[in-house]
Tab-separated table of C-alpha atoms in Angstrom:
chain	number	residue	atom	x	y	z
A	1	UNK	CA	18.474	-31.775	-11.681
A	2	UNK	CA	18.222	-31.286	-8.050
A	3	UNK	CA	21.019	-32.478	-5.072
A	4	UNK	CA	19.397	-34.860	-1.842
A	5	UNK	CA	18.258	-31.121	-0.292
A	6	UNK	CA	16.511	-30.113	-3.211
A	7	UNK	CA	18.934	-27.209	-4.233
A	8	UNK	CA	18.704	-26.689	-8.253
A	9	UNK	CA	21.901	-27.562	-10.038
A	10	UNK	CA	24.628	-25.187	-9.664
A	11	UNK	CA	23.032	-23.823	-6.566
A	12	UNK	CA	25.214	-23.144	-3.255
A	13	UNK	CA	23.280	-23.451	-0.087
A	14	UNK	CA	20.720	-21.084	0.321
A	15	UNK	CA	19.494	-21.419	-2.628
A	16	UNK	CA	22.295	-19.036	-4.578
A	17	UNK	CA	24.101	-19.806	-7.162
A	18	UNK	CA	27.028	-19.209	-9.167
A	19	UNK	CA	26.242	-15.925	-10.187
A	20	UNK	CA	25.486	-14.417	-6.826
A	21	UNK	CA	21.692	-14.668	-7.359
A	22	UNK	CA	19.465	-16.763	-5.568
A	23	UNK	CA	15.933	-18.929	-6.173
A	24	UNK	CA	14.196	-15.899	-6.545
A	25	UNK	CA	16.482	-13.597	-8.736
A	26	UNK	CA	17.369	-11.363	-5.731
A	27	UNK	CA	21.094	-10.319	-5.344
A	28	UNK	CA	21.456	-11.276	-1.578
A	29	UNK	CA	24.520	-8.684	-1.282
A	30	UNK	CA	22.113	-5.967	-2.114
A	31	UNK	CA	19.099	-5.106	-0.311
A	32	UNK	CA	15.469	-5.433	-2.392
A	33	UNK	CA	14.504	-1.730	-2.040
A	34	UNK	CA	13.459	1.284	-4.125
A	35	UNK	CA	16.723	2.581	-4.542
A	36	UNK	CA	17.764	-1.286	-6.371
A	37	UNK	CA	14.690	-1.381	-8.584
A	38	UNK	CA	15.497	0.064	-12.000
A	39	UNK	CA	12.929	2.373	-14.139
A	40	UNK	CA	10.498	4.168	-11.802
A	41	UNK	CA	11.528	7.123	-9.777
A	42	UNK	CA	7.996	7.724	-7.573
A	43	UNK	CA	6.890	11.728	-7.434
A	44	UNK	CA	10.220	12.688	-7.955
A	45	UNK	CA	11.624	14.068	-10.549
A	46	UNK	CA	10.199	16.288	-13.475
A	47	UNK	CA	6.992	14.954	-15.323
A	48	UNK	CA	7.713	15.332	-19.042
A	49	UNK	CA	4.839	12.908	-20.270
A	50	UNK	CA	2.657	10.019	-19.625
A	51	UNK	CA	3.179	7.035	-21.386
A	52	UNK	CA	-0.039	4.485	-22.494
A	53	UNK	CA	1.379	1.334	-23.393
A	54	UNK	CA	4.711	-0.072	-23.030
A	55	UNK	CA	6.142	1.133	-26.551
A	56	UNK	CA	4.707	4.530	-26.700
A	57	UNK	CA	2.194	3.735	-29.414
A	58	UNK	CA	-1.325	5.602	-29.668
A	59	UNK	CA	-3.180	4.726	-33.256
A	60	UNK	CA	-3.745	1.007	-31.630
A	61	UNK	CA	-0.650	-0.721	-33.260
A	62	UNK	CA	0.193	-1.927	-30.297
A	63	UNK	CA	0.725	-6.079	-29.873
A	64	UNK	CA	2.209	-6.612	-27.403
A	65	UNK	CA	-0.472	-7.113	-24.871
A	66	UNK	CA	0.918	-3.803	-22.319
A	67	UNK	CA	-1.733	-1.399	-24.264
A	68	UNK	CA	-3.343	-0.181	-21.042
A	69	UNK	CA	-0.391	0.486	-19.265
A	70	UNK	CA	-0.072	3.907	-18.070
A	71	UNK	CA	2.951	5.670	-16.444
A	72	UNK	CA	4.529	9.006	-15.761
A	73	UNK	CA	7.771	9.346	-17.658
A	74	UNK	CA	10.270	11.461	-15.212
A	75	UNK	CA	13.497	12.984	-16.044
A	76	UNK	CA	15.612	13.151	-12.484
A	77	UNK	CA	15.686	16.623	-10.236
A	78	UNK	CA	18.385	18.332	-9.195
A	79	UNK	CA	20.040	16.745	-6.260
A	80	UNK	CA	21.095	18.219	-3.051
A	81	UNK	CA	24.760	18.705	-1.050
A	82	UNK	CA	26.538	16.642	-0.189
A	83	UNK	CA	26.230	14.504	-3.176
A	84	UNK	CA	28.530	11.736	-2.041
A	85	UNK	CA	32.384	10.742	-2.796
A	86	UNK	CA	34.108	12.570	-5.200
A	87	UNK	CA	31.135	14.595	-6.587
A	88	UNK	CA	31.249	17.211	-4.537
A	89	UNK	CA	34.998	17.671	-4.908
A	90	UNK	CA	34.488	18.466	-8.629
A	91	UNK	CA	31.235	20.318	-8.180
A	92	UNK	CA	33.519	22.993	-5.878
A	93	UNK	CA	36.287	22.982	-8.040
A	94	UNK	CA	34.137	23.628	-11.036
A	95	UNK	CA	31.993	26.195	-9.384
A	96	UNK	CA	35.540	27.707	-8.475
A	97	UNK	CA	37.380	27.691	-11.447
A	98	UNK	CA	34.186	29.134	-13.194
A	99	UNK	CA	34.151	31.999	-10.916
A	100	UNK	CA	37.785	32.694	-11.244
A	101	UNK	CA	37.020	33.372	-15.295
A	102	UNK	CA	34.463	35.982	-14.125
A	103	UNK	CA	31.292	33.667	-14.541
A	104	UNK	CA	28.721	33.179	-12.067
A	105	UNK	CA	28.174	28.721	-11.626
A	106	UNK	CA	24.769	29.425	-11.182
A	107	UNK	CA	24.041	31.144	-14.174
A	108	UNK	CA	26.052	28.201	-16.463
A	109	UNK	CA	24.763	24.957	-14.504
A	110	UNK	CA	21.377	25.070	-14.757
A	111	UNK	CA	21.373	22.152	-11.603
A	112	UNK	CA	23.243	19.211	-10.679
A	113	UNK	CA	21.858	15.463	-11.125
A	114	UNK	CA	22.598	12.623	-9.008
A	115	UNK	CA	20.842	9.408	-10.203
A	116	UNK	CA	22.031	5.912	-10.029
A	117	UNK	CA	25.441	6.598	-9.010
A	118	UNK	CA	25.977	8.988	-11.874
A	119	UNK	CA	26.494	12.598	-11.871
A	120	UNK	CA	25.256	14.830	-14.505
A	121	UNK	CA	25.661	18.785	-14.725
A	122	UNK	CA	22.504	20.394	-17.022
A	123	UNK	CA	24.343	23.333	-18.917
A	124	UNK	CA	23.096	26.482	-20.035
A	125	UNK	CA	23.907	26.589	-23.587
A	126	UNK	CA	25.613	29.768	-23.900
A	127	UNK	CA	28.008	28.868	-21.606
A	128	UNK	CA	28.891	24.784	-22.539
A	129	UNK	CA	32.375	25.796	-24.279
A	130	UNK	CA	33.420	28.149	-21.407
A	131	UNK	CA	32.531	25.008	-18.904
A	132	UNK	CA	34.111	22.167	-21.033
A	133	UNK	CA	37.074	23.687	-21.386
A	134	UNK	CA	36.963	24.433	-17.689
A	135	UNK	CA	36.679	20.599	-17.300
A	136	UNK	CA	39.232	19.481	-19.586
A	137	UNK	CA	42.047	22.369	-18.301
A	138	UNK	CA	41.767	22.926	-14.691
A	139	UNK	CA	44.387	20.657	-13.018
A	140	UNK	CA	42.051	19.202	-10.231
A	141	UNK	CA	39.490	18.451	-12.642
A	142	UNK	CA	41.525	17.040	-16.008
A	143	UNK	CA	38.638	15.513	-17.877
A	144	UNK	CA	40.670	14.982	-21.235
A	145	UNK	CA	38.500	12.797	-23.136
A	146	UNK	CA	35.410	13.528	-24.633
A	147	UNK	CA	33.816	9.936	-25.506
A	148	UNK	CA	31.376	11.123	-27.605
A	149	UNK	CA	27.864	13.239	-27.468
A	150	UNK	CA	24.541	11.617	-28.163
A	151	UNK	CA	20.962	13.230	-29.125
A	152	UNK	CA	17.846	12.635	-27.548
A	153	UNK	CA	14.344	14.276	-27.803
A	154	UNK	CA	11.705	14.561	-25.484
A	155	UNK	CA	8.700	16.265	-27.464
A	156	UNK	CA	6.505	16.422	-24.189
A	157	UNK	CA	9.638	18.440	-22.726
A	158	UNK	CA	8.084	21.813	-24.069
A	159	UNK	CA	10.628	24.962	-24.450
A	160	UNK	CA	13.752	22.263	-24.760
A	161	UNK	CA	12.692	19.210	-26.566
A	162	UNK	CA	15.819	18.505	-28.082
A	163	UNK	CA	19.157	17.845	-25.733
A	164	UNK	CA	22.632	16.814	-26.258
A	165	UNK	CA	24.593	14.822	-23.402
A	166	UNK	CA	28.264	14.640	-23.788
A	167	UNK	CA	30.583	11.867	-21.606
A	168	UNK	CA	33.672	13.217	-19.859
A	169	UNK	CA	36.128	10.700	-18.814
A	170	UNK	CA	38.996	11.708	-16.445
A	171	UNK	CA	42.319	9.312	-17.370
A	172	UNK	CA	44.066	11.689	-14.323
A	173	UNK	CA	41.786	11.148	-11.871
A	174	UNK	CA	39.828	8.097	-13.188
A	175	UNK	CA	36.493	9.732	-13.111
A	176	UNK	CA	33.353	9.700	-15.999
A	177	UNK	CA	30.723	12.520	-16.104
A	178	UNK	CA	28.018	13.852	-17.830
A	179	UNK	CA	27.258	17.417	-19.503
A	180	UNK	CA	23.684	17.626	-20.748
A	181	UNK	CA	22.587	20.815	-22.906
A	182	UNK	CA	18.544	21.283	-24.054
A	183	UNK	CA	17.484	23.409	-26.876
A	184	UNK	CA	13.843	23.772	-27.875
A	185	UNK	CA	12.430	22.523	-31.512
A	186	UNK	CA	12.221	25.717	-32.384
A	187	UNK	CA	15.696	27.048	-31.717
A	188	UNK	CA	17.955	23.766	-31.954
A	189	UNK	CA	21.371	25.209	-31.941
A	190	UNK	CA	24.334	24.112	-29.608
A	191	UNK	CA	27.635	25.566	-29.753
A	192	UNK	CA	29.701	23.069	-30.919
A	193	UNK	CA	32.975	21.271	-29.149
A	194	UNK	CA	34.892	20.740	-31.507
A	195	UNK	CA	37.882	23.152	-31.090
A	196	UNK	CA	37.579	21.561	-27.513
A	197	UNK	CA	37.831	17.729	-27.860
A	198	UNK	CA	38.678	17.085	-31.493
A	199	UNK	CA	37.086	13.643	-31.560
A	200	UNK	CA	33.430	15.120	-31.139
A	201	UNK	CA	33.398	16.290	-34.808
A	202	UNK	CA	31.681	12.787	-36.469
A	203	UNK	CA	29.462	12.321	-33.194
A	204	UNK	CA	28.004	15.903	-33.688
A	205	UNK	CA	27.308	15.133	-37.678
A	206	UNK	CA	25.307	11.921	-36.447
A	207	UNK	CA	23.778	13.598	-34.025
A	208	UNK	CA	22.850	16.579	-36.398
A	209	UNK	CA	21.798	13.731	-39.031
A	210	UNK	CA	19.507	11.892	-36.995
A	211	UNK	CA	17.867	14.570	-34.282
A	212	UNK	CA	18.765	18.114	-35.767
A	213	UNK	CA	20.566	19.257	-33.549
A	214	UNK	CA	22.501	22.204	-35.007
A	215	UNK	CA	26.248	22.487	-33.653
A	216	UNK	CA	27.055	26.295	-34.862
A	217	UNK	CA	31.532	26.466	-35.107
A	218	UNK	CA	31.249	22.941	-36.679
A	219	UNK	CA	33.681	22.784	-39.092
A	220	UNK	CA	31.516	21.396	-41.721
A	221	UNK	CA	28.104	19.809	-40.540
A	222	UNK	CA	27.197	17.605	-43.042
A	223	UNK	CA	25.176	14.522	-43.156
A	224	UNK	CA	26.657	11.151	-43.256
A	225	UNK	CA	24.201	8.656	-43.094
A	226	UNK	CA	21.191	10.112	-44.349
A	227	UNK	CA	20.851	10.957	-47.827
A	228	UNK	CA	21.846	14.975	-48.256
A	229	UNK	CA	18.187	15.300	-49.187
A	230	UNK	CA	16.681	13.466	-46.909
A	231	UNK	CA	14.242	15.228	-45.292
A	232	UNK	CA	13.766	14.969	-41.800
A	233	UNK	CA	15.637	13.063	-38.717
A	234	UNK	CA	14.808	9.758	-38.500
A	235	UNK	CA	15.486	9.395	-34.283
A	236	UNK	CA	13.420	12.151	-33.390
A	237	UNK	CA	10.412	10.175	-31.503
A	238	UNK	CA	7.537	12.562	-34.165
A	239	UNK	CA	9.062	11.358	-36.729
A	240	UNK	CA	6.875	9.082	-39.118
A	241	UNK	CA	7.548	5.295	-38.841
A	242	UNK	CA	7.044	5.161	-42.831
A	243	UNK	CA	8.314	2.597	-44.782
A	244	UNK	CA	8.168	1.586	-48.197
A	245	UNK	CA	4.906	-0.925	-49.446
A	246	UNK	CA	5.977	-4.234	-50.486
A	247	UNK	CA	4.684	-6.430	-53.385
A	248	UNK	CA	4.212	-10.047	-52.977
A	249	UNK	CA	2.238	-12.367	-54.906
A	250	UNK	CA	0.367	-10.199	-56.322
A	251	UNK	CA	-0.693	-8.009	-53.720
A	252	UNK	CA	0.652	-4.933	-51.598
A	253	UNK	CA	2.178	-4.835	-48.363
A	254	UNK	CA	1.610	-1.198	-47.272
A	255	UNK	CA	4.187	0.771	-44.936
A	256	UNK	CA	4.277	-0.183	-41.210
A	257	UNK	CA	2.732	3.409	-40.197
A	258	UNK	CA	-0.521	2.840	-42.681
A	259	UNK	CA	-0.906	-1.013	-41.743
A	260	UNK	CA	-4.417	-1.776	-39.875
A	261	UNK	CA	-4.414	-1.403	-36.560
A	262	UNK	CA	-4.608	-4.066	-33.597
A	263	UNK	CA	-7.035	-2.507	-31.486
């Protein structure tokens, strides 16, 4: 339904409506540039992979049309001082507080991300207790809480396929961060953080259940929603889609990863 000037219902004038957006799904209190458009970071950025078709599949099971797509899959690079805000005042105070233990910063943060408004330090693993409880003691950093630590796995990231990011949330000072750690397939131990935030100890068993990830000073590592024979973690992105076949009417369904292909 449209008003005598032709604006859509529940436009304002201009063309934007309640929601801040306008005609054209452009947020007029943001500019339309590279740095607003989500996904795609350019040449920047570490090249881990290239991607053919939009779900990552290869054997020609893919239906969805997007089969000859082809892009580079980038993790961020390190970014550069000044970082902006408040970032660098906890970069300094954590490159301080490290040296005051005796440890050189460069040697534990491998580099410093800044992407989308989010900061991210990349942790040697040897040295990810030493710098969380760094974060969580120091007075002018105070990041308390530990929400949690999540897998992911990047098998085109060769030498540290496997990586752990943890979120640090600030109640002092109000502030969120990330550590990340990698580990490669063949090694996949992290210490673990347990005897630092408490709360990590079921988010490192799902994270060991379903990528492998090995926290060593766990108090007891277990699986809990795999089967304890299960063999295998089901999130890793090489491992089989599988499936079990399906009678019906007579015949067999087989499992999604031996169905025909599409192609």
């Amino acid at each position: 339904m449209s008003d005598a000037n032709g604006n859509g219902a529940g436009t304002q004038p201009g063309g934007v409506n309640g929601h801040g957006v306008n005609g054209n799904g452009v947020n007029p209190e943001k500019d339309l540039g590279a740095a607003n458009l989500p996904g795609r970071r350019g040449e920047g950025g570490e090249e881990i992979r290239v991607q053919r078709g939009m779900f990552g599949a290869n054997n020609g099971g893919d239906t969805s049309g997007y089969g000859g797509l082809v892009r580079s899959i980038r993790l961020p690079g390190p970014a550069t001082r000044p970082y902006g805000g408040w970032f660098d005042e906890v970069a300094d105070e954590l490159e301080g507080a490290l040296e005051e233990q005796g440890l050189v910063p460069e040697n534990a943060i491998e580099k410093t991300v800044v992407d989308r408004g989010e900061l991210t330090f990349h942790i040697e693993r040897e040295y990810l207790l030493a710098v969380a409880q760094t974060l969580r003691d120091d007075p002018a950093l105070r990041f308390e809480l530990c929400t949690g630590v999540s897998g992911v796995h990047y098998p085109g990231d060769k030498g540290r396929e496997l990586h752990a990011v943890y979120h640090l949330r600030s109640i002092t000072h109000n502030r969120l961060i990330r550590l990340e750690v990698s580990a490669p397939d063949a090694d996949p131990h992290i210490p673990s953080l347990v005897s630092v935030y408490p709360t990590n100890d079921w988010h490192e068993r799902e994270t060991y259940d379903f990528f492998g990830l090995i926290f060593d000073g766990h108090p007891a590592l277990t699986r809990i929603m795999m089967p304890d024979d299960w063999q295998g973690h089901p999130q890793r992105k090489d491992y089989p889609l599988g499936g079990i076949p399906v009678e019906y009417k007579g015949a067999q369904i087989p499992a999604p990863d031996q169905r025909r292909s599409y192609s």
